[in-house]
């Protein structure tokens, strides 16, 4: 969900600021750095969204694995001793 927020915020900031001077881009042989950065952020965010979506199907942490870090037990929703 954080990546969706990043992608949405990137698109909002692009259209709110950088895109307002798009008519100047035709005269320049190279795109402005901020426009290229926004494009790179967009590509990276959407690529990571796709990868994260594909990884949802895998169960990375099981509650019965001994020696698993405490954060992994918490993230997997494993019951804590004494519950």
Short mmCIF file of N, CA and C in Angstrom, two decimals:
data_model
loop_
_atom_site.label_atom_id
_atom_site.label_comp_id
_atom_site.label_asym_id
_atom_site.label_seq_id
_atom_site.Cartn_x
_atom_site.Cartn_y
_atom_site.Cartn_z
N UNK A 1 0.82 -1.20 0.00
CA UNK A 1 0.00 0.00 0.00
C UNK A 1 0.87 1.26 0.00
N UNK A 2 2.02 1.17 0.64
CA UNK A 2 2.92 2.32 0.66
C UNK A 2 3.38 2.65 -0.75
N UNK A 3 3.63 1.62 -1.56
CA UNK A 3 4.07 1.86 -2.93
C UNK A 3 2.97 2.53 -3.76
N UNK A 4 1.71 2.19 -3.50
CA UNK A 4 0.60 2.86 -4.19
C UNK A 4 0.58 4.34 -3.82
N UNK A 5 0.82 4.63 -2.56
CA UNK A 5 0.85 6.02 -2.12
C UNK A 5 2.00 6.77 -2.79
N UNK A 6 3.17 6.11 -2.86
CA UNK A 6 4.33 6.73 -3.52
C UNK A 6 4.02 7.01 -4.99
N UNK A 7 3.44 6.02 -5.69
CA UNK A 7 3.12 6.20 -7.11
C UNK A 7 2.08 7.30 -7.31
N UNK A 8 1.08 7.33 -6.47
CA UNK A 8 0.05 8.36 -6.58
C UNK A 8 0.58 9.75 -6.26
N UNK A 9 1.40 9.85 -5.23
CA UNK A 9 1.99 11.13 -4.87
C UNK A 9 2.94 11.61 -5.96
N UNK A 10 3.68 10.70 -6.54
CA UNK A 10 4.58 11.05 -7.64
C UNK A 10 3.79 11.61 -8.83
N UNK A 11 2.71 10.95 -9.19
CA UNK A 11 1.89 11.42 -10.32
C UNK A 11 1.26 12.78 -10.00
N UNK A 12 0.80 12.94 -8.76
CA UNK A 12 0.19 14.22 -8.35
C UNK A 12 1.21 15.35 -8.45
N UNK A 13 2.40 15.12 -7.89
CA UNK A 13 3.43 16.16 -7.91
C UNK A 13 3.90 16.45 -9.33
N UNK A 14 3.96 15.42 -10.17
CA UNK A 14 4.35 15.63 -11.56
C UNK A 14 3.35 16.53 -12.27
N UNK A 15 2.08 16.21 -12.16
CA UNK A 15 1.05 17.00 -12.86
C UNK A 15 0.85 18.38 -12.23
N UNK A 16 1.11 18.47 -10.96
CA UNK A 16 0.92 19.74 -10.26
C UNK A 16 2.06 20.72 -10.52
N UNK A 17 3.27 20.21 -10.80
CA UNK A 17 4.41 21.10 -10.95
C UNK A 17 5.14 20.98 -12.27
N UNK A 18 5.75 19.86 -12.50
CA UNK A 18 6.64 19.70 -13.64
C UNK A 18 5.88 19.78 -14.96
N UNK A 19 4.74 19.17 -15.03
CA UNK A 19 3.98 19.08 -16.28
C UNK A 19 3.43 20.43 -16.74
N UNK A 20 3.36 21.38 -15.87
CA UNK A 20 2.80 22.70 -16.24
C UNK A 20 3.66 23.42 -17.27
N UNK A 21 4.93 23.02 -17.39
CA UNK A 21 5.80 23.67 -18.37
C UNK A 21 6.18 22.70 -19.48
N UNK A 22 5.28 21.81 -19.83
CA UNK A 22 5.56 20.80 -20.84
C UNK A 22 5.82 21.43 -22.21
N UNK A 23 5.25 22.58 -22.47
CA UNK A 23 5.45 23.25 -23.77
C UNK A 23 6.91 23.66 -23.97
N UNK A 24 7.66 23.84 -22.91
CA UNK A 24 9.08 24.19 -23.01
C UNK A 24 9.94 22.98 -23.37
N UNK A 25 9.44 21.79 -23.13
CA UNK A 25 10.22 20.58 -23.35
C UNK A 25 10.50 20.34 -24.83
N UNK A 26 9.60 20.80 -25.69
CA UNK A 26 9.77 20.57 -27.13
C UNK A 26 11.01 21.28 -27.68
N UNK A 27 11.38 22.37 -27.06
CA UNK A 27 12.53 23.14 -27.53
C UNK A 27 13.86 22.60 -27.01
N UNK A 28 13.81 21.79 -26.00
CA UNK A 28 15.03 21.27 -25.39
C UNK A 28 15.31 19.86 -25.88
N UNK A 29 16.58 19.56 -26.21
CA UNK A 29 16.89 18.20 -26.69
C UNK A 29 16.86 17.16 -25.57
N UNK A 30 16.95 17.61 -24.32
CA UNK A 30 16.95 16.69 -23.17
C UNK A 30 15.82 17.09 -22.23
N UNK A 31 15.12 16.09 -21.71
CA UNK A 31 14.06 16.37 -20.74
C UNK A 31 14.64 16.95 -19.47
N UNK A 32 13.87 17.77 -18.75
CA UNK A 32 14.36 18.29 -17.47
C UNK A 32 14.64 17.16 -16.49
N UNK A 33 15.58 17.39 -15.61
CA UNK A 33 15.96 16.38 -14.62
C UNK A 33 14.81 15.95 -13.74
N UNK A 34 13.96 16.90 -13.35
CA UNK A 34 12.82 16.54 -12.49
C UNK A 34 11.83 15.65 -13.22
N UNK A 35 11.66 15.88 -14.51
CA UNK A 35 10.75 15.02 -15.29
C UNK A 35 11.32 13.62 -15.43
N UNK A 36 12.62 13.52 -15.65
CA UNK A 36 13.26 12.21 -15.74
C UNK A 36 13.21 11.49 -14.40
N UNK A 37 13.42 12.22 -13.31
CA UNK A 37 13.35 11.63 -11.98
C UNK A 37 11.94 11.12 -11.68
N UNK A 38 10.93 11.91 -12.05
CA UNK A 38 9.55 11.48 -11.84
C UNK A 38 9.25 10.22 -12.64
N UNK A 39 9.76 10.14 -13.86
CA UNK A 39 9.57 8.93 -14.67
C UNK A 39 10.25 7.73 -14.06
N UNK A 40 11.47 7.92 -13.55
CA UNK A 40 12.19 6.81 -12.92
C UNK A 40 11.49 6.35 -11.65
N UNK A 41 11.01 7.28 -10.86
CA UNK A 41 10.27 6.92 -9.64
C UNK A 41 9.01 6.16 -9.99
N UNK A 42 8.31 6.61 -11.01
CA UNK A 42 7.08 5.95 -11.43
C UNK A 42 7.35 4.51 -11.90
N UNK A 43 8.37 4.35 -12.75
CA UNK A 43 8.71 3.01 -13.23
C UNK A 43 9.11 2.08 -12.09
N UNK A 44 9.93 2.60 -11.17
CA UNK A 44 10.37 1.78 -10.04
C UNK A 44 9.21 1.41 -9.13
N UNK A 45 8.35 2.38 -8.83
CA UNK A 45 7.21 2.11 -7.93
C UNK A 45 6.29 1.06 -8.53
N UNK A 46 5.94 1.19 -9.82
CA UNK A 46 5.03 0.23 -10.42
C UNK A 46 5.67 -1.14 -10.60
N UNK A 47 6.96 -1.19 -10.86
CA UNK A 47 7.64 -2.48 -10.94
C UNK A 47 7.63 -3.17 -9.58
N UNK A 48 7.88 -2.41 -8.52
CA UNK A 48 7.86 -2.99 -7.17
C UNK A 48 6.44 -3.38 -6.75
N UNK A 49 5.43 -2.65 -7.19
CA UNK A 49 4.05 -3.02 -6.90
C UNK A 49 3.73 -4.37 -7.54
N UNK A 50 4.16 -4.56 -8.77
CA UNK A 50 3.92 -5.83 -9.46
C UNK A 50 4.64 -6.97 -8.75
N UNK A 51 5.90 -6.76 -8.39
CA UNK A 51 6.67 -7.81 -7.71
C UNK A 51 6.03 -8.13 -6.36
N UNK A 52 5.67 -7.11 -5.60
CA UNK A 52 5.04 -7.34 -4.29
C UNK A 52 3.72 -8.08 -4.44
N UNK A 53 2.96 -7.74 -5.46
CA UNK A 53 1.70 -8.44 -5.69
C UNK A 53 1.91 -9.91 -6.03
N UNK A 54 2.95 -10.20 -6.78
CA UNK A 54 3.26 -11.60 -7.11
C UNK A 54 3.72 -12.38 -5.88
N UNK A 55 4.38 -11.70 -4.95
CA UNK A 55 4.91 -12.38 -3.76
C UNK A 55 3.85 -12.64 -2.70
N UNK A 56 2.67 -12.08 -2.84
CA UNK A 56 1.61 -12.28 -1.85
C UNK A 56 1.25 -13.76 -1.72
N UNK A 57 1.36 -14.51 -2.79
CA UNK A 57 0.92 -15.91 -2.79
C UNK A 57 1.82 -16.83 -1.97
N UNK A 58 3.00 -16.39 -1.61
CA UNK A 58 3.94 -17.26 -0.92
C UNK A 58 3.89 -17.05 0.58
N UNK A 59 3.96 -18.16 1.30
CA UNK A 59 3.97 -18.11 2.76
C UNK A 59 5.43 -18.15 3.21
N UNK A 60 5.98 -16.99 3.47
CA UNK A 60 7.40 -16.91 3.80
C UNK A 60 7.70 -17.31 5.22
N UNK A 61 6.77 -17.13 6.12
CA UNK A 61 7.02 -17.40 7.53
C UNK A 61 5.93 -18.32 8.06
N UNK A 62 6.33 -19.45 8.60
CA UNK A 62 5.39 -20.37 9.25
C UNK A 62 5.61 -20.27 10.75
N UNK A 63 4.56 -20.50 11.50
CA UNK A 63 4.65 -20.39 12.95
C UNK A 63 5.45 -21.53 13.58
N UNK A 64 5.62 -22.63 12.86
CA UNK A 64 6.30 -23.78 13.45
C UNK A 64 7.78 -23.89 13.10
N UNK A 65 8.37 -22.83 12.55
CA UNK A 65 9.79 -22.84 12.22
C UNK A 65 10.58 -22.41 13.46
N UNK A 66 11.43 -23.30 13.99
CA UNK A 66 12.21 -22.92 15.18
C UNK A 66 13.31 -21.92 14.83
N UNK A 67 13.59 -21.03 15.76
CA UNK A 67 14.65 -20.05 15.56
C UNK A 67 14.28 -18.88 14.68
N UNK A 68 13.01 -18.76 14.34
CA UNK A 68 12.56 -17.65 13.50
C UNK A 68 12.59 -16.35 14.31
N UNK A 69 12.99 -15.23 13.72
CA UNK A 69 13.03 -13.97 14.47
C UNK A 69 11.64 -13.59 15.00
N UNK A 70 11.65 -12.86 16.09
CA UNK A 70 10.40 -12.44 16.71
C UNK A 70 9.53 -11.60 15.79
N UNK A 71 10.16 -10.73 14.98
CA UNK A 71 9.38 -9.87 14.08
C UNK A 71 8.65 -10.72 13.03
N UNK A 72 9.27 -11.85 12.62
CA UNK A 72 8.63 -12.71 11.63
C UNK A 72 7.41 -13.39 12.23
N UNK A 73 7.51 -13.81 13.49
CA UNK A 73 6.35 -14.40 14.17
C UNK A 73 5.23 -13.37 14.29
N UNK A 74 5.60 -12.14 14.62
CA UNK A 74 4.60 -11.09 14.75
C UNK A 74 3.94 -10.80 13.40
N UNK A 75 4.75 -10.68 12.33
CA UNK A 75 4.23 -10.37 11.00
C UNK A 75 3.34 -11.49 10.47
N UNK A 76 3.66 -12.74 10.83
CA UNK A 76 2.87 -13.88 10.37
C UNK A 76 1.63 -14.09 11.21
N UNK A 77 1.51 -13.37 12.31
CA UNK A 77 0.34 -13.51 13.18
C UNK A 77 0.41 -14.74 14.06
N UNK A 78 1.61 -15.21 14.35
CA UNK A 78 1.78 -16.39 15.18
C UNK A 78 1.42 -16.05 16.62
N UNK A 79 0.77 -17.00 17.31
CA UNK A 79 0.44 -16.73 18.72
C UNK A 79 1.71 -16.66 19.56
N UNK A 80 1.72 -15.73 20.47
CA UNK A 80 2.85 -15.55 21.38
C UNK A 80 2.66 -16.49 22.55
N UNK A 81 3.75 -17.03 23.06
CA UNK A 81 3.67 -17.93 24.22
C UNK A 81 2.95 -17.22 25.35
N UNK A 82 1.97 -17.90 25.92
CA UNK A 82 1.19 -17.33 27.00
C UNK A 82 -0.17 -16.80 26.54
N UNK A 83 -0.43 -16.80 25.24
CA UNK A 83 -1.74 -16.33 24.73
C UNK A 83 -2.75 -17.44 24.76
#
